[in-house]
PDB file of C-alpha atoms in Angstrom:
ATOM      1  CA  UNK A   1     -31.526  -6.051 -11.837  1.00 46.00           C
ATOM      2  CA  UNK A   2     -32.724  -5.362  -8.308  1.00 54.00           C
ATOM      3  CA  UNK A   3     -31.206  -7.095  -5.352  1.00 62.00           C
ATOM      4  CA  UNK A   4     -33.181  -8.193  -2.367  1.00 70.00           C
ATOM      5  CA  UNK A   5     -32.909  -5.966   0.674  1.00 73.00           C
ATOM      6  CA  UNK A   6     -30.659  -7.324   3.401  1.00 78.00           C
ATOM      7  CA  UNK A   7     -32.047  -9.119   6.414  1.00 79.00           C
ATOM      8  CA  UNK A   8     -31.549  -6.395   9.012  1.00 79.00           C
ATOM      9  CA  UNK A   9     -31.958  -8.911  11.852  1.00 83.00           C
ATOM     10  CA  UNK A  10     -28.916 -10.875  10.746  1.00 88.00           C
ATOM     11  CA  UNK A  11     -25.975 -10.415  13.141  1.00 93.00           C
ATOM     12  CA  UNK A  12     -23.331  -8.177  11.605  1.00 94.00           C
ATOM     13  CA  UNK A  13     -20.691  -5.664  12.656  1.00 95.00           C
ATOM     14  CA  UNK A  14     -22.323  -2.970  14.808  1.00 94.00           C
ATOM     15  CA  UNK A  15     -21.555  -0.094  12.396  1.00 95.00           C
ATOM     16  CA  UNK A  16     -23.644  -1.827   9.699  1.00 95.00           C
ATOM     17  CA  UNK A  17     -26.711  -2.594  11.781  1.00 91.00           C
ATOM     18  CA  UNK A  18     -30.072  -0.963  11.228  1.00 87.00           C
ATOM     19  CA  UNK A  19     -29.457   0.799   7.905  1.00 93.00           C
ATOM     20  CA  UNK A  20     -30.228  -1.136   4.699  1.00 95.00           C
ATOM     21  CA  UNK A  21     -27.557   0.688   2.671  1.00 96.00           C
ATOM     22  CA  UNK A  22     -24.835   0.041   5.246  1.00 96.00           C
ATOM     23  CA  UNK A  23     -25.999  -3.548   5.714  1.00 96.00           C
ATOM     24  CA  UNK A  24     -25.882  -4.219   1.957  1.00 96.00           C
ATOM     25  CA  UNK A  25     -22.426  -2.655   1.675  1.00 97.00           C
ATOM     26  CA  UNK A  26     -21.198  -4.669   4.662  1.00 96.00           C
ATOM     27  CA  UNK A  27     -22.638  -7.924   3.393  1.00 95.00           C
ATOM     28  CA  UNK A  28     -21.432  -7.662  -0.210  1.00 95.00           C
ATOM     29  CA  UNK A  29     -18.323  -5.446  -0.227  1.00 96.00           C
ATOM     30  CA  UNK A  30     -16.701  -4.589   3.095  1.00 97.00           C
ATOM     31  CA  UNK A  31     -13.785  -6.841   3.817  1.00 95.00           C
ATOM     32  CA  UNK A  32     -13.889  -8.631   0.466  1.00 96.00           C
ATOM     33  CA  UNK A  33     -10.317  -8.736  -0.884  1.00 97.00           C
ATOM     34  CA  UNK A  34      -9.948  -6.313  -3.790  1.00 98.00           C
ATOM     35  CA  UNK A  35      -7.058  -6.849  -6.197  1.00 98.00           C
ATOM     36  CA  UNK A  36      -7.969  -4.464  -9.032  1.00 98.00           C
ATOM     37  CA  UNK A  37      -5.691  -1.413  -8.974  1.00 98.00           C
ATOM     38  CA  UNK A  38      -8.311   1.047 -10.232  1.00 98.00           C
ATOM     39  CA  UNK A  39     -10.942  -0.209  -7.788  1.00 98.00           C
ATOM     40  CA  UNK A  40      -8.455   0.023  -4.910  1.00 98.00           C
ATOM     41  CA  UNK A  41      -7.629   3.589  -5.905  1.00 98.00           C
ATOM     42  CA  UNK A  42     -11.319   4.540  -6.152  1.00 98.00           C
ATOM     43  CA  UNK A  43     -12.033   3.134  -2.704  1.00 98.00           C
ATOM     44  CA  UNK A  44      -9.032   4.970  -1.248  1.00 98.00           C
ATOM     45  CA  UNK A  45     -10.307   8.228  -2.744  1.00 98.00           C
ATOM     46  CA  UNK A  46     -13.760   7.654  -1.259  1.00 98.00           C
ATOM     47  CA  UNK A  47     -12.234   6.920   2.137  1.00 98.00           C
ATOM     48  CA  UNK A  48     -10.400  10.239   1.874  1.00 97.00           C
ATOM     49  CA  UNK A  49     -13.705  11.991   1.277  1.00 98.00           C
ATOM     50  CA  UNK A  50     -15.175  10.186   4.283  1.00 96.00           C
ATOM     51  CA  UNK A  51     -12.702  11.785   6.726  1.00 94.00           C
ATOM     52  CA  UNK A  52     -14.783  13.592   9.343  1.00 94.00           C
ATOM     53  CA  UNK A  53     -18.075  12.271   7.962  1.00 96.00           C
ATOM     54  CA  UNK A  54     -20.228   9.173   8.373  1.00 95.00           C
ATOM     55  CA  UNK A  55     -19.501   6.417   5.840  1.00 96.00           C
ATOM     56  CA  UNK A  56     -23.194   6.210   4.954  1.00 97.00           C
ATOM     57  CA  UNK A  57     -22.903   9.781   3.616  1.00 97.00           C
ATOM     58  CA  UNK A  58     -20.265   8.637   1.132  1.00 98.00           C
ATOM     59  CA  UNK A  59     -22.257   5.547   0.158  1.00 98.00           C
ATOM     60  CA  UNK A  60     -25.294   7.699  -0.583  1.00 98.00           C
ATOM     61  CA  UNK A  61     -23.165   9.912  -2.828  1.00 98.00           C
ATOM     62  CA  UNK A  62     -21.009   7.176  -4.373  1.00 98.00           C
ATOM     63  CA  UNK A  63     -22.777   7.136  -7.751  1.00 98.00           C
ATOM     64  CA  UNK A  64     -22.462  10.908  -8.001  1.00 98.00           C
ATOM     65  CA  UNK A  65     -18.770  10.718  -7.086  1.00 98.00           C
ATOM     66  CA  UNK A  66     -18.265   8.138  -9.821  1.00 98.00           C
ATOM     67  CA  UNK A  67     -20.043  10.344 -12.324  1.00 98.00           C
ATOM     68  CA  UNK A  68     -18.183  13.575 -11.574  1.00 98.00           C
ATOM     69  CA  UNK A  69     -14.792  11.868 -11.280  1.00 98.00           C
ATOM     70  CA  UNK A  70     -15.062  10.172 -14.687  1.00 98.00           C
ATOM     71  CA  UNK A  71     -15.647   6.711 -13.251  1.00 98.00           C
ATOM     72  CA  UNK A  72     -12.539   7.195 -11.101  1.00 98.00           C
ATOM     73  CA  UNK A  73     -10.383   6.668 -14.172  1.00 98.00           C
ATOM     74  CA  UNK A  74      -7.007   7.996 -12.982  1.00 98.00           C
ATOM     75  CA  UNK A  75      -5.946   8.919 -16.520  1.00 98.00           C
ATOM     76  CA  UNK A  76      -8.978  11.160 -16.976  1.00 98.00           C
ATOM     77  CA  UNK A  77      -8.941  12.559 -13.430  1.00 98.00           C
ATOM     78  CA  UNK A  78      -5.246  13.464 -13.708  1.00 98.00           C
ATOM     79  CA  UNK A  79      -6.186  15.874 -16.516  1.00 98.00           C
ATOM     80  CA  UNK A  80      -8.623  17.828 -14.310  1.00 98.00           C
ATOM     81  CA  UNK A  81      -7.602  21.437 -13.732  1.00 98.00           C
ATOM     82  CA  UNK A  82      -8.668  24.414 -11.606  1.00 97.00           C
ATOM     83  CA  UNK A  83     -11.875  24.875 -13.590  1.00 98.00           C
ATOM     84  CA  UNK A  84     -12.804  21.262 -12.808  1.00 98.00           C
ATOM     85  CA  UNK A  85     -12.115  21.885  -9.126  1.00 98.00           C
ATOM     86  CA  UNK A  86     -14.414  24.941  -9.221  1.00 98.00           C
ATOM     87  CA  UNK A  87     -17.098  22.904 -10.986  1.00 98.00           C
ATOM     88  CA  UNK A  88     -16.879  20.091  -8.443  1.00 98.00           C
ATOM     89  CA  UNK A  89     -16.900  22.431  -5.451  1.00 98.00           C
ATOM     90  CA  UNK A  90     -20.237  23.686  -6.785  1.00 98.00           C
ATOM     91  CA  UNK A  91     -21.768  20.213  -7.183  1.00 98.00           C
ATOM     92  CA  UNK A  92     -24.102  19.558  -4.232  1.00 98.00           C
ATOM     93  CA  UNK A  93     -24.286  15.848  -5.076  1.00 98.00           C
ATOM     94  CA  UNK A  94     -20.814  15.229  -3.620  1.00 98.00           C
ATOM     95  CA  UNK A  95     -18.763  16.354  -0.635  1.00 98.00           C
ATOM     96  CA  UNK A  96     -17.672  19.817  -1.717  1.00 97.00           C
ATOM     97  CA  UNK A  97     -14.321  20.076   0.009  1.00 98.00           C
ATOM     98  CA  UNK A  98     -11.860  21.894  -2.238  1.00 98.00           C
ATOM     99  CA  UNK A  99      -8.930  20.237  -0.449  1.00 98.00           C
ATOM    100  CA  UNK A 100     -10.351  16.719  -0.867  1.00 98.00           C
ATOM    101  CA  UNK A 101     -11.244  17.328  -4.518  1.00 98.00           C
ATOM    102  CA  UNK A 102      -7.748  18.644  -5.251  1.00 98.00           C
ATOM    103  CA  UNK A 103      -6.307  15.631  -3.412  1.00 98.00           C
ATOM    104  CA  UNK A 104      -8.139  13.205  -5.711  1.00 98.00           C
ATOM    105  CA  UNK A 105      -6.654  14.951  -8.746  1.00 98.00           C
ATOM    106  CA  UNK A 106      -3.177  14.918  -7.218  1.00 98.00           C
ATOM    107  CA  UNK A 107      -3.632  11.297  -6.189  1.00 98.00           C
ATOM    108  CA  UNK A 108      -4.563  10.358  -9.761  1.00 98.00           C
ATOM    109  CA  UNK A 109      -1.281  11.887 -10.882  1.00 98.00           C
ATOM    110  CA  UNK A 110       0.601  10.021  -8.138  1.00 98.00           C
ATOM    111  CA  UNK A 111      -1.112   6.749  -9.142  1.00 98.00           C
ATOM    112  CA  UNK A 112      -0.021   7.278 -12.765  1.00 98.00           C
ATOM    113  CA  UNK A 113       3.523   8.205 -11.716  1.00 98.00           C
ATOM    114  CA  UNK A 114       3.742   4.910  -9.839  1.00 98.00           C
ATOM    115  CA  UNK A 115       2.464   3.043 -12.880  1.00 98.00           C
ATOM    116  CA  UNK A 116       4.892   4.850 -15.181  1.00 98.00           C
ATOM    117  CA  UNK A 117       7.741   3.933 -12.818  1.00 98.00           C
ATOM    118  CA  UNK A 118       6.738   0.265 -13.061  1.00 98.00           C
ATOM    119  CA  UNK A 119       5.098   0.128  -9.641  1.00 98.00           C
ATOM    120  CA  UNK A 120       1.687  -1.531  -9.928  1.00 98.00           C
ATOM    121  CA  UNK A 121      -0.710  -0.078  -7.334  1.00 98.00           C
ATOM    122  CA  UNK A 122      -2.425  -3.295  -6.265  1.00 98.00           C
ATOM    123  CA  UNK A 123       0.848  -5.209  -5.861  1.00 98.00           C
ATOM    124  CA  UNK A 124       2.314  -2.277  -3.947  1.00 98.00           C
ATOM    125  CA  UNK A 125      -0.649  -2.094  -1.536  1.00 98.00           C
ATOM    126  CA  UNK A 126      -0.928  -5.829  -0.946  1.00 98.00           C
ATOM    127  CA  UNK A 127       2.819  -6.071  -0.264  1.00 98.00           C
ATOM    128  CA  UNK A 128       2.214  -4.335   3.086  1.00 98.00           C
ATOM    129  CA  UNK A 129       0.208  -7.346   4.303  1.00 98.00           C
ATOM    130  CA  UNK A 130       2.416 -10.004   2.697  1.00 97.00           C
ATOM    131  CA  UNK A 131      -0.220 -10.412  -0.035  1.00 96.00           C
ATOM    132  CA  UNK A 132      -2.816 -12.004   2.239  1.00 96.00           C
ATOM    133  CA  UNK A 133      -5.461 -10.456   4.510  1.00 96.00           C
ATOM    134  CA  UNK A 134      -4.580  -9.815   8.121  1.00 95.00           C
ATOM    135  CA  UNK A 135      -7.233 -11.484  10.263  1.00 94.00           C
ATOM    136  CA  UNK A 136      -8.371  -9.453  13.268  1.00 93.00           C
ATOM    137  CA  UNK A 137      -9.306 -11.109  16.523  1.00 92.00           C
ATOM    138  CA  UNK A 138     -12.997 -10.292  16.077  1.00 92.00           C
ATOM    139  CA  UNK A 139     -13.096  -8.485  19.406  1.00 93.00           C
ATOM    140  CA  UNK A 140     -10.641  -5.593  19.577  1.00 91.00           C
ATOM    141  CA  UNK A 141     -11.679  -2.568  17.498  1.00 91.00           C
ATOM    142  CA  UNK A 142      -8.773  -0.815  15.813  1.00 94.00           C
ATOM    143  CA  UNK A 143      -8.410   2.402  13.888  1.00 95.00           C
ATOM    144  CA  UNK A 144      -4.803   1.975  12.752  1.00 96.00           C
ATOM    145  CA  UNK A 145      -2.019  -0.572  12.658  1.00 97.00           C
ATOM    146  CA  UNK A 146       1.715  -0.715  11.971  1.00 98.00           C
ATOM    147  CA  UNK A 147       0.811  -1.774   8.422  1.00 98.00           C
ATOM    148  CA  UNK A 148      -1.518   1.195   7.882  1.00 98.00           C
ATOM    149  CA  UNK A 149       1.139   3.532   9.258  1.00 98.00           C
ATOM    150  CA  UNK A 150       3.772   2.097   6.915  1.00 98.00           C
ATOM    151  CA  UNK A 151       1.438   2.141   3.899  1.00 98.00           C
ATOM    152  CA  UNK A 152       0.314   5.694   4.697  1.00 98.00           C
ATOM    153  CA  UNK A 153       3.929   6.870   4.843  1.00 98.00           C
ATOM    154  CA  UNK A 154       4.779   5.088   1.582  1.00 98.00           C
ATOM    155  CA  UNK A 155       1.777   6.636  -0.180  1.00 98.00           C
ATOM    156  CA  UNK A 156       2.678  10.105   1.090  1.00 98.00           C
ATOM    157  CA  UNK A 157       6.264   9.592  -0.109  1.00 98.00           C
ATOM    158  CA  UNK A 158       4.815   8.932  -3.569  1.00 98.00           C
ATOM    159  CA  UNK A 159       2.816  12.175  -3.551  1.00 98.00           C
ATOM    160  CA  UNK A 160      -0.564  11.026  -2.216  1.00 98.00           C
ATOM    161  CA  UNK A 161      -2.576  13.132   0.209  1.00 98.00           C
ATOM    162  CA  UNK A 162      -5.569  12.455   2.479  1.00 97.00           C
ATOM    163  CA  UNK A 163      -3.987   9.085   3.188  1.00 98.00           C
ATOM    164  CA  UNK A 164      -3.224   9.243   6.894  1.00 98.00           C
ATOM    165  CA  UNK A 165      -2.903   5.977   8.830  1.00 98.00           C
ATOM    166  CA  UNK A 166      -6.516   6.061  10.093  1.00 98.00           C
ATOM    167  CA  UNK A 167      -7.930   6.638   6.589  1.00 98.00           C
ATOM    168  CA  UNK A 168      -5.627   3.951   5.209  1.00 98.00           C
ATOM    169  CA  UNK A 169      -6.678   1.489   7.920  1.00 98.00           C
ATOM    170  CA  UNK A 170     -10.382   2.046   7.169  1.00 98.00           C
ATOM    171  CA  UNK A 171      -9.589   1.504   3.485  1.00 98.00           C
ATOM    172  CA  UNK A 172      -7.605  -1.657   4.268  1.00 98.00           C
ATOM    173  CA  UNK A 173     -10.656  -2.983   6.120  1.00 97.00           C
ATOM    174  CA  UNK A 174     -12.980  -2.042   3.256  1.00 97.00           C
ATOM    175  CA  UNK A 175     -10.749  -3.657   0.627  1.00 98.00           C
ATOM    176  CA  UNK A 176     -10.094  -6.847   2.537  1.00 96.00           C
ATOM    177  CA  UNK A 177      -6.420  -6.259   3.285  1.00 97.00           C
ATOM    178  CA  UNK A 178      -7.618  -6.564   6.875  1.00 96.00           C
ATOM    179  CA  UNK A 179     -10.533  -8.768   7.972  1.00 95.00           C
ATOM    180  CA  UNK A 180     -11.975  -6.989  10.989  1.00 96.00           C
ATOM    181  CA  UNK A 181     -15.462  -8.474  11.058  1.00 96.00           C
ATOM    182  CA  UNK A 182     -16.508  -8.970  14.651  1.00 95.00           C
ATOM    183  CA  UNK A 183     -16.772 -12.456  16.099  1.00 93.00           C
ATOM    184  CA  UNK A 184     -20.573 -12.197  16.365  1.00 93.00           C
ATOM    185  CA  UNK A 185     -20.941 -11.021  12.734  1.00 94.00           C
ATOM    186  CA  UNK A 186     -22.256 -13.630  10.312  1.00 92.00           C
ATOM    187  CA  UNK A 187     -19.209 -12.866   8.150  1.00 92.00           C
ATOM    188  CA  UNK A 188     -16.827 -12.930  11.116  1.00 83.00           C
ATOM    189  CA  UNK A 189     -15.903 -16.563  10.640  1.00 61.00           C
ATOM    190  CA  UNK A 190     -14.802 -16.052   7.037  1.00 60.00           C
ATOM    191  CA  UNK A 191     -11.084 -16.524   6.875  1.00 45.00           C
ATOM    192  CA  UNK A 192     -10.679 -16.555  10.663  1.00 44.00           C
ATOM    193  CA  UNK A 193      -8.498 -19.342  11.975  1.00 43.00           C
ATOM    194  CA  UNK A 194     -10.010 -21.063  15.017  1.00 38.00           C
TER     195      UNK A 194
END
């Protein structure tokens, strides 16, 4: 089923203007609260791959990432070994950073260790924002927050990597833990208290 292309003239956050793929992602996904543990983990892994790159690069490769990382099923990814890393480093459809690929595998193992210890990933993540989105002021751009710093540190303590406070903040925005739509964005009013 095809979706209609976004109206590129509609006012939206500046980073999503002018590119149909970014506009569609912004309009349908970015900032929408995500509560599914696997989906949260997938998005965190993609944000790790984005470090140092434009987000549109990751969006263009997202289907390939999903394919090569077994649908971002942590159980399957945790079983990847050095031969899988070599295979993925050679796959031009994704970002071929050995360190980032190895991090996803390690992060799958950390995700499962949390689960096995009775710590549900979605509940854990949402606890850092008191289980409700933090609403930005719609004006001040941010790249980190006390919550992203605390969540980053907690993830690292549990064995995650490529989860610095800037990456975690971008992920929190993407997954709706933080609503940072700008005041002039057509989605900026959603959830914002006047």
